[in-house]
């Protein structure tokens, strides 16, 4: 839920700055790109540190080297966030990030069904998590 709050809060702040005269943020697209990038960077930060063991447990059984998968998906989120802010790569980055979120969704299903905590917090209920995933994917595609 924190990534969602960061994304919405960043968008409101930057869009408001655009309405207040910051010409770089004067449309909806640029604030959305930065808001999505902020969300991705916050989400990626969980791939290292105290939440890492929880993310490793979320990786569906049967996939090899869950620690490596968590590291690579975190790096992909960071790279995607940066590429989303560079106009020549924004569109392709958004496609790649949307596919990444689709590929990572089974981990969220596993967390919800297996009651895997994240940072000591209960997992987001599956219905809400599914809705959030659609919102994240839509925001990513619109940002591209």
mmCIF file of C-alpha atoms in Angstrom:
data_model
loop_
_atom_site.group_PDB
_atom_site.id
_atom_site.type_symbol
_atom_site.label_atom_id
_atom_site.label_comp_id
_atom_site.label_asym_id
_atom_site.label_seq_id
_atom_site.Cartn_x
_atom_site.Cartn_y
_atom_site.Cartn_z
ATOM 1 C CA UNK A 1 0.000 0.000 0.000
ATOM 2 C CA UNK A 2 2.949 2.333 0.629
ATOM 3 C CA UNK A 3 3.955 2.372 -3.070
ATOM 4 C CA UNK A 4 0.386 3.375 -3.987
ATOM 5 C CA UNK A 5 0.389 6.200 -1.442
ATOM 6 C CA UNK A 6 3.787 7.383 -2.710
ATOM 7 C CA UNK A 7 2.575 7.329 -6.323
ATOM 8 C CA UNK A 8 -0.646 9.221 -5.637
ATOM 9 C CA UNK A 9 1.019 11.680 -3.256
ATOM 10 C CA UNK A 10 3.855 12.413 -5.671
ATOM 11 C CA UNK A 11 1.418 12.922 -8.539
ATOM 12 C CA UNK A 12 -0.750 15.325 -6.519
ATOM 13 C CA UNK A 13 2.296 17.283 -5.343
ATOM 14 C CA UNK A 14 3.881 17.587 -8.797
ATOM 15 C CA UNK A 15 0.630 18.214 -10.655
ATOM 16 C CA UNK A 16 -0.198 20.880 -8.089
ATOM 17 C CA UNK A 17 3.222 22.424 -8.652
ATOM 18 C CA UNK A 18 2.430 22.507 -12.366
ATOM 19 C CA UNK A 19 -0.879 24.221 -11.720
ATOM 20 C CA UNK A 20 0.983 26.724 -9.537
ATOM 21 C CA UNK A 21 3.289 27.755 -12.347
ATOM 22 C CA UNK A 22 6.085 25.162 -12.624
ATOM 23 C CA UNK A 23 5.932 24.856 -16.395
ATOM 24 C CA UNK A 24 7.856 21.554 -16.517
ATOM 25 C CA UNK A 25 4.984 19.922 -14.592
ATOM 26 C CA UNK A 26 2.190 21.791 -16.388
ATOM 27 C CA UNK A 27 0.593 18.728 -18.004
ATOM 28 C CA UNK A 28 -0.561 15.476 -16.379
ATOM 29 C CA UNK A 29 1.958 13.244 -18.160
ATOM 30 C CA UNK A 30 5.224 14.492 -16.669
ATOM 31 C CA UNK A 31 3.961 14.415 -13.059
ATOM 32 C CA UNK A 32 2.636 10.896 -13.708
ATOM 33 C CA UNK A 33 6.023 9.754 -15.026
ATOM 34 C CA UNK A 34 7.759 11.024 -11.896
ATOM 35 C CA UNK A 35 5.038 9.603 -9.636
ATOM 36 C CA UNK A 36 5.361 6.159 -11.213
ATOM 37 C CA UNK A 37 9.160 6.366 -10.985
ATOM 38 C CA UNK A 38 8.891 7.245 -7.279
ATOM 39 C CA UNK A 39 6.533 4.306 -6.717
ATOM 40 C CA UNK A 40 8.918 1.936 -8.479
ATOM 41 C CA UNK A 41 11.930 3.162 -6.510
ATOM 42 C CA UNK A 42 10.070 2.728 -3.212
ATOM 43 C CA UNK A 43 8.956 -0.751 -4.271
ATOM 44 C CA UNK A 44 12.497 -1.627 -5.369
ATOM 45 C CA UNK A 45 13.939 -0.541 -2.028
ATOM 46 C CA UNK A 46 12.118 -3.458 -0.386
ATOM 47 C CA UNK A 47 14.241 -5.890 -2.403
ATOM 48 C CA UNK A 48 17.160 -5.210 -0.078
ATOM 49 C CA UNK A 49 17.163 -4.755 3.683
ATOM 50 C CA UNK A 50 14.707 -6.025 6.274
ATOM 51 C CA UNK A 51 11.893 -6.853 3.815
ATOM 52 C CA UNK A 52 14.100 -8.979 1.558
ATOM 53 C CA UNK A 53 13.476 -12.300 3.389
ATOM 54 C CA UNK A 54 9.723 -11.735 3.073
ATOM 55 C CA UNK A 55 10.028 -11.070 -0.668
ATOM 56 C CA UNK A 56 12.106 -14.224 -1.080
ATOM 57 C CA UNK A 57 9.338 -16.232 0.646
ATOM 58 C CA UNK A 58 6.805 -14.722 -1.778
ATOM 59 C CA UNK A 59 8.542 -16.201 -4.839
ATOM 60 C CA UNK A 60 6.361 -19.088 -6.055
ATOM 61 C CA UNK A 61 7.628 -22.540 -5.134
ATOM 62 C CA UNK A 62 9.444 -24.287 -7.923
ATOM 63 C CA UNK A 63 11.207 -21.219 -9.268
ATOM 64 C CA UNK A 64 14.976 -21.534 -8.919
ATOM 65 C CA UNK A 65 17.108 -19.170 -6.851
ATOM 66 C CA UNK A 66 14.413 -16.970 -5.304
ATOM 67 C CA UNK A 67 17.029 -14.609 -3.856
ATOM 68 C CA UNK A 68 18.401 -13.953 -7.327
ATOM 69 C CA UNK A 69 14.881 -13.411 -8.668
ATOM 70 C CA UNK A 70 14.207 -10.820 -5.951
ATOM 71 C CA UNK A 71 17.481 -9.040 -6.739
ATOM 72 C CA UNK A 72 16.850 -9.020 -10.493
ATOM 73 C CA UNK A 73 13.269 -7.778 -10.175
ATOM 74 C CA UNK A 74 14.450 -4.987 -7.876
ATOM 75 C CA UNK A 75 17.115 -3.972 -10.382
ATOM 76 C CA UNK A 76 14.513 -4.103 -13.175
ATOM 77 C CA UNK A 77 12.244 -1.768 -11.198
ATOM 78 C CA UNK A 78 15.099 0.701 -10.700
ATOM 79 C CA UNK A 79 16.142 0.561 -14.354
ATOM 80 C CA UNK A 80 12.540 0.901 -15.491
ATOM 81 C CA UNK A 81 11.968 3.911 -13.242
ATOM 82 C CA UNK A 82 14.981 5.673 -14.726
ATOM 83 C CA UNK A 83 14.178 4.721 -18.324
ATOM 84 C CA UNK A 84 10.606 5.943 -17.864
ATOM 85 C CA UNK A 85 11.958 9.452 -17.251
ATOM 86 C CA UNK A 86 14.030 9.521 -20.454
ATOM 87 C CA UNK A 87 11.731 10.381 -23.398
ATOM 88 C CA UNK A 88 13.396 8.154 -26.038
ATOM 89 C CA UNK A 89 12.993 5.078 -23.792
ATOM 90 C CA UNK A 90 9.796 5.893 -21.875
ATOM 91 C CA UNK A 91 7.402 3.956 -24.114
ATOM 92 C CA UNK A 92 9.453 0.747 -24.205
ATOM 93 C CA UNK A 93 10.179 1.059 -20.485
ATOM 94 C CA UNK A 94 6.454 1.253 -19.775
ATOM 95 C CA UNK A 95 5.804 -1.907 -21.803
ATOM 96 C CA UNK A 96 8.616 -3.746 -20.032
ATOM 97 C CA UNK A 97 7.470 -2.570 -16.607
ATOM 98 C CA UNK A 98 3.873 -3.597 -17.282
ATOM 99 C CA UNK A 99 5.076 -7.063 -18.293
ATOM 100 C CA UNK A 100 7.264 -7.188 -15.175
ATOM 101 C CA UNK A 101 4.262 -6.444 -12.961
ATOM 102 C CA UNK A 102 2.247 -9.161 -14.692
ATOM 103 C CA UNK A 103 5.126 -11.621 -14.201
ATOM 104 C CA UNK A 104 5.502 -10.696 -10.519
ATOM 105 C CA UNK A 105 1.791 -10.923 -9.712
ATOM 106 C CA UNK A 106 1.901 -14.649 -8.790
ATOM 107 C CA UNK A 107 4.192 -13.683 -5.900
ATOM 108 C CA UNK A 108 1.464 -11.378 -4.593
ATOM 109 C CA UNK A 109 -1.084 -14.177 -4.934
ATOM 110 C CA UNK A 110 1.228 -16.505 -2.992
ATOM 111 C CA UNK A 111 1.725 -13.889 -0.267
ATOM 112 C CA UNK A 112 -2.021 -13.386 0.139
ATOM 113 C CA UNK A 113 -2.922 -17.073 0.109
ATOM 114 C CA UNK A 114 -0.019 -18.168 2.324
ATOM 115 C CA UNK A 115 -0.346 -15.191 4.697
ATOM 116 C CA UNK A 116 3.258 -14.125 4.101
ATOM 117 C CA UNK A 117 3.937 -10.890 5.944
ATOM 118 C CA UNK A 118 5.893 -8.009 4.464
ATOM 119 C CA UNK A 119 7.921 -6.119 7.016
ATOM 120 C CA UNK A 120 5.796 -7.622 9.781
ATOM 121 C CA UNK A 121 2.542 -6.435 8.205
ATOM 122 C CA UNK A 122 -0.210 -8.736 7.019
ATOM 123 C CA UNK A 123 -0.376 -9.159 3.250
ATOM 124 C CA UNK A 124 -2.814 -7.000 1.325
ATOM 125 C CA UNK A 125 -6.014 -8.988 0.699
ATOM 126 C CA UNK A 126 -5.966 -10.552 -2.762
ATOM 127 C CA UNK A 127 -8.927 -8.589 -4.139
ATOM 128 C CA UNK A 128 -7.409 -5.263 -3.141
ATOM 129 C CA UNK A 129 -3.961 -6.361 -4.325
ATOM 130 C CA UNK A 130 -5.407 -7.319 -7.710
ATOM 131 C CA UNK A 131 -7.100 -3.926 -8.038
ATOM 132 C CA UNK A 132 -3.856 -2.169 -7.063
ATOM 133 C CA UNK A 133 -1.960 -4.197 -9.657
ATOM 134 C CA UNK A 134 -4.354 -2.989 -12.369
ATOM 135 C CA UNK A 135 -3.931 0.611 -11.163
ATOM 136 C CA UNK A 136 -0.128 0.285 -11.194
ATOM 137 C CA UNK A 137 -0.108 -1.245 -14.675
ATOM 138 C CA UNK A 138 -2.478 1.421 -16.024
ATOM 139 C CA UNK A 139 -0.373 4.209 -14.488
ATOM 140 C CA UNK A 140 2.813 2.700 -15.923
ATOM 141 C CA UNK A 141 1.320 2.420 -19.415
ATOM 142 C CA UNK A 142 -0.073 5.957 -19.296
ATOM 143 C CA UNK A 143 3.305 7.248 -18.106
ATOM 144 C CA UNK A 144 5.009 5.709 -21.138
#
